[in-house]
mmCIF file of C-alpha atoms in Angstrom:
data_model
loop_
_atom_site.group_PDB
_atom_site.id
_atom_site.type_symbol
_atom_site.label_atom_id
_atom_site.label_comp_id
_atom_site.label_asym_id
_atom_site.label_seq_id
_atom_site.Cartn_x
_atom_site.Cartn_y
_atom_site.Cartn_z
ATOM 1 C CA UNK A 55 -91.844 37.542 41.427
ATOM 2 C CA UNK A 56 -90.563 35.339 44.211
ATOM 3 C CA UNK A 57 -89.508 31.910 43.085
ATOM 4 C CA UNK A 58 -88.432 28.975 45.199
ATOM 5 C CA UNK A 59 -86.793 26.073 43.438
ATOM 6 C CA UNK A 60 -86.255 22.890 45.328
ATOM 7 C CA UNK A 61 -83.257 21.127 43.803
ATOM 8 C CA UNK A 62 -83.627 17.826 45.626
ATOM 9 C CA UNK A 63 -83.259 16.255 49.019
ATOM 10 C CA UNK A 64 -79.882 15.409 50.452
ATOM 11 C CA UNK A 65 -79.674 12.747 53.115
ATOM 12 C CA UNK A 66 -77.150 13.316 55.866
ATOM 13 C CA UNK A 67 -75.481 10.543 57.759
ATOM 14 C CA UNK A 68 -76.110 10.598 61.495
ATOM 15 C CA UNK A 69 -72.971 8.635 62.368
ATOM 16 C CA UNK A 70 -70.374 10.470 64.423
ATOM 17 C CA UNK A 71 -67.408 11.710 62.419
ATOM 18 C CA UNK A 72 -68.943 10.986 59.040
ATOM 19 C CA UNK A 73 -68.947 13.639 56.361
ATOM 20 C CA UNK A 74 -72.240 15.161 55.257
ATOM 21 C CA UNK A 75 -72.871 15.280 51.528
ATOM 22 C CA UNK A 76 -72.881 18.804 50.185
ATOM 23 C CA UNK A 77 -76.133 20.408 49.147
ATOM 24 C CA UNK A 78 -76.802 21.105 45.495
ATOM 25 C CA UNK A 79 -75.642 24.525 44.359
ATOM 26 C CA UNK A 80 -77.911 27.142 42.892
ATOM 27 C CA UNK A 81 -75.912 28.214 39.868
ATOM 28 C CA UNK A 82 -78.758 29.264 37.561
ATOM 29 C CA UNK A 83 -80.194 32.097 39.651
ATOM 30 C CA UNK A 84 -79.635 33.661 43.067
ATOM 31 C CA UNK A 85 -83.290 32.948 43.837
ATOM 32 C CA UNK A 86 -82.826 29.251 43.055
ATOM 33 C CA UNK A 87 -82.164 27.278 46.188
ATOM 34 C CA UNK A 88 -80.976 23.943 47.511
ATOM 35 C CA UNK A 89 -82.679 21.652 49.994
ATOM 36 C CA UNK A 90 -81.545 21.137 53.563
ATOM 37 C CA UNK A 91 -79.930 17.966 54.740
ATOM 38 C CA UNK A 92 -81.258 16.428 57.934
ATOM 39 C CA UNK A 93 -80.161 13.368 59.884
ATOM 40 C CA UNK A 94 -83.782 12.314 60.447
ATOM 41 C CA UNK A 95 -85.388 9.633 58.296
ATOM 42 C CA UNK A 96 -87.185 12.277 56.211
ATOM 43 C CA UNK A 97 -85.010 15.299 55.316
ATOM 44 C CA UNK A 98 -86.540 18.734 55.909
ATOM 45 C CA UNK A 99 -87.313 20.560 52.674
ATOM 46 C CA UNK A 100 -86.110 24.118 53.305
ATOM 47 C CA UNK A 101 -85.791 26.754 50.597
ATOM 48 C CA UNK A 102 -85.489 30.529 50.378
ATOM 49 C CA UNK A 103 -87.148 33.009 48.045
ATOM 50 C CA UNK A 104 -85.460 36.206 46.809
ATOM 51 C CA UNK A 105 -82.275 35.870 48.880
ATOM 52 C CA UNK A 106 -80.229 39.079 48.955
ATOM 53 C CA UNK A 107 -77.495 40.720 50.974
ATOM 54 C CA UNK A 108 -77.150 44.469 51.533
ATOM 55 C CA UNK A 109 -74.075 45.866 49.797
ATOM 56 C CA UNK A 110 -71.301 47.098 52.078
ATOM 57 C CA UNK A 111 -67.791 48.537 51.745
ATOM 58 C CA UNK A 112 -66.671 46.447 54.752
ATOM 59 C CA UNK A 113 -67.686 45.867 58.368
ATOM 60 C CA UNK A 114 -71.258 44.701 58.853
ATOM 61 C CA UNK A 115 -74.193 43.905 56.624
ATOM 62 C CA UNK A 116 -77.142 41.506 56.592
ATOM 63 C CA UNK A 117 -78.876 38.931 54.396
ATOM 64 C CA UNK A 118 -82.600 38.672 53.777
ATOM 65 C CA UNK A 119 -85.249 36.591 51.987
ATOM 66 C CA UNK A 120 -88.136 34.325 52.946
ATOM 67 C CA UNK A 121 -87.342 30.889 54.355
ATOM 68 C CA UNK A 122 -89.886 28.314 53.144
ATOM 69 C CA UNK A 123 -90.523 24.950 54.829
ATOM 70 C CA UNK A 124 -92.289 22.383 52.630
ATOM 71 C CA UNK A 125 -92.035 19.583 55.193
ATOM 72 C CA UNK A 126 -94.456 18.249 57.785
ATOM 73 C CA UNK A 127 -92.211 19.340 60.697
ATOM 74 C CA UNK A 128 -90.906 22.663 61.968
ATOM 75 C CA UNK A 129 -87.331 23.485 60.912
ATOM 76 C CA UNK A 130 -85.124 25.578 63.213
ATOM 77 C CA UNK A 131 -82.134 27.475 61.823
ATOM 78 C CA UNK A 132 -79.589 27.747 64.659
ATOM 79 C CA UNK A 133 -76.503 29.294 62.996
ATOM 80 C CA UNK A 134 -75.049 30.469 59.720
ATOM 81 C CA UNK A 135 -71.771 31.009 57.900
ATOM 82 C CA UNK A 136 -70.403 32.548 54.703
ATOM 83 C CA UNK A 137 -66.915 32.604 53.181
ATOM 84 C CA UNK A 138 -67.126 36.427 52.830
ATOM 85 C CA UNK A 139 -66.978 37.011 56.609
ATOM 86 C CA UNK A 140 -65.565 35.302 59.683
ATOM 87 C CA UNK A 141 -68.691 35.828 61.781
ATOM 88 C CA UNK A 142 -72.427 35.325 61.112
ATOM 89 C CA UNK A 143 -75.234 35.606 63.666
ATOM 90 C CA UNK A 144 -79.009 35.239 63.503
ATOM 91 C CA UNK A 145 -80.532 38.543 64.644
ATOM 92 C CA UNK A 146 -83.878 40.083 65.466
ATOM 93 C CA UNK A 147 -85.046 43.665 65.903
ATOM 94 C CA UNK A 148 -87.075 44.303 69.069
ATOM 95 C CA UNK A 149 -88.287 47.246 71.131
ATOM 96 C CA UNK A 150 -86.175 48.051 74.184
ATOM 97 C CA UNK A 151 -86.684 51.143 76.344
ATOM 98 C CA UNK A 152 -88.798 52.782 73.646
ATOM 99 C CA UNK A 153 -86.274 52.165 70.858
ATOM 100 C CA UNK A 154 -85.963 49.453 68.229
ATOM 101 C CA UNK A 155 -82.690 47.565 68.765
ATOM 102 C CA UNK A 156 -80.981 44.641 67.103
ATOM 103 C CA UNK A 157 -79.810 41.603 69.069
ATOM 104 C CA UNK A 158 -78.962 37.918 68.547
ATOM 105 C CA UNK A 159 -82.103 35.773 68.189
ATOM 106 C CA UNK A 160 -82.215 33.229 71.022
ATOM 107 C CA UNK A 161 -83.248 29.797 69.774
ATOM 108 C CA UNK A 162 -82.743 30.743 66.114
ATOM 109 C CA UNK A 163 -85.362 31.081 63.389
ATOM 110 C CA UNK A 164 -88.254 28.598 63.530
ATOM 111 C CA UNK A 165 -89.802 27.946 60.131
ATOM 112 C CA UNK A 166 -93.166 26.249 60.784
ATOM 113 C CA UNK A 167 -94.210 23.105 58.924
ATOM 114 C CA UNK A 168 -95.606 24.122 55.514
ATOM 115 C CA UNK A 169 -94.931 27.744 56.471
ATOM 116 C CA UNK A 170 -92.504 30.615 56.015
ATOM 117 C CA UNK A 171 -90.223 32.837 58.078
ATOM 118 C CA UNK A 172 -89.480 36.293 56.658
ATOM 119 C CA UNK A 173 -85.979 37.763 56.948
ATOM 120 C CA UNK A 174 -86.251 41.512 56.312
ATOM 121 C CA UNK A 175 -84.683 44.866 57.149
ATOM 122 C CA UNK A 176 -86.020 45.987 60.523
ATOM 123 C CA UNK A 177 -86.885 42.407 61.487
ATOM 124 C CA UNK A 178 -85.211 39.006 61.672
ATOM 125 C CA UNK A 179 -82.098 38.790 59.487
ATOM 126 C CA UNK A 180 -78.788 36.999 59.001
ATOM 127 C CA UNK A 181 -76.123 39.342 60.397
ATOM 128 C CA UNK A 182 -72.780 39.263 58.563
ATOM 129 C CA UNK A 183 -69.964 40.688 60.696
ATOM 130 C CA UNK A 184 -66.355 41.745 60.151
ATOM 131 C CA UNK A 185 -66.699 41.726 56.344
ATOM 132 C CA UNK A 186 -63.124 42.421 55.140
ATOM 133 C CA UNK A 187 -63.894 43.292 51.494
ATOM 134 C CA UNK A 188 -66.631 45.127 49.620
ATOM 135 C CA UNK A 189 -69.874 43.345 48.743
ATOM 136 C CA UNK A 190 -70.925 45.022 45.506
ATOM 137 C CA UNK A 191 -74.282 45.126 43.722
ATOM 138 C CA UNK A 192 -74.688 41.863 41.819
ATOM 139 C CA UNK A 193 -72.184 39.961 43.988
ATOM 140 C CA UNK A 194 -73.171 36.349 44.615
ATOM 141 C CA UNK A 195 -72.653 35.550 48.290
ATOM 142 C CA UNK A 196 -72.901 31.901 49.413
ATOM 143 C CA UNK A 197 -74.403 31.063 52.805
ATOM 144 C CA UNK A 198 -74.700 27.858 54.814
ATOM 145 C CA UNK A 199 -77.347 27.614 57.514
ATOM 146 C CA UNK A 200 -77.034 25.069 60.317
ATOM 147 C CA UNK A 201 -80.267 23.359 61.313
ATOM 148 C CA UNK A 202 -81.277 21.990 64.674
ATOM 149 C CA UNK A 203 -80.671 18.260 64.528
ATOM 150 C CA UNK A 204 -77.450 18.507 62.519
ATOM 151 C CA UNK A 205 -78.477 19.264 58.935
ATOM 152 C CA UNK A 206 -77.326 22.157 56.780
ATOM 153 C CA UNK A 207 -78.855 24.226 53.996
ATOM 154 C CA UNK A 208 -76.924 26.293 51.442
ATOM 155 C CA UNK A 209 -78.022 29.153 49.218
ATOM 156 C CA UNK A 210 -76.601 32.110 47.311
ATOM 157 C CA UNK A 211 -77.724 35.683 48.004
ATOM 158 C CA UNK A 212 -77.420 38.520 45.499
ATOM 159 C CA UNK A 213 -75.690 41.758 46.559
ATOM 160 C CA UNK A 214 -78.196 44.601 46.431
ATOM 161 C CA UNK A 215 -78.058 48.325 47.265
ATOM 162 C CA UNK A 216 -80.670 49.206 49.876
ATOM 163 C CA UNK A 217 -81.139 52.495 51.700
ATOM 164 C CA UNK A 218 -84.308 51.287 53.450
ATOM 165 C CA UNK A 219 -85.245 52.635 56.833
ATOM 166 C CA UNK A 220 -81.692 53.702 57.693
ATOM 167 C CA UNK A 221 -80.800 50.473 59.471
ATOM 168 C CA UNK A 222 -77.542 50.503 61.377
ATOM 169 C CA UNK A 223 -76.285 46.926 61.461
ATOM 170 C CA UNK A 224 -74.379 47.152 64.715
ATOM 171 C CA UNK A 225 -75.384 44.927 67.675
ATOM 172 C CA UNK A 226 -77.650 46.839 70.049
ATOM 173 C CA UNK A 227 -77.902 49.728 67.575
ATOM 174 C CA UNK A 228 -80.870 52.052 67.538
ATOM 175 C CA UNK A 229 -82.823 51.097 64.424
ATOM 176 C CA UNK A 230 -84.084 54.618 63.756
ATOM 177 C CA UNK A 231 -87.517 54.252 65.359
ATOM 178 C CA UNK A 232 -88.516 51.337 63.142
ATOM 179 C CA UNK A 233 -91.472 49.346 64.291
#
């Protein structure tokens, strides 16, 4: 069962050089989530259901789940980060020259007002690059997403083994005929 838990709104300060308050942490369950901070007068309520990250020895992997927007405005995720890797990109899988390939998603992920945006193998995902150490099953991996307009959203994804459709998480990689 997918569960989204909104832990509360965090208001960010729009002043230059000021420090944003940190989002609440989801300690109880990897599927529990925090709420995004936004410099607008009404913070965007972003959450994620069933966040997980594919286990990996090292190198590249990806994170998945369903982003949920409970606000009256679209929310755009423009970047991401995690302490387990020096590089994170937002990626999509598209057809190119008859093959399914992975590439950075221009403009980020738009989560429509009162809607969802699915992050899944063979589709949009959060690419985690240059992972120096193993991500094991059951590992709790923290992520911070940057939102258009200056807010952030944090969540924890659970490490999970996944053979799936034989995805190869390398930029421009052939995705094995997925469609």
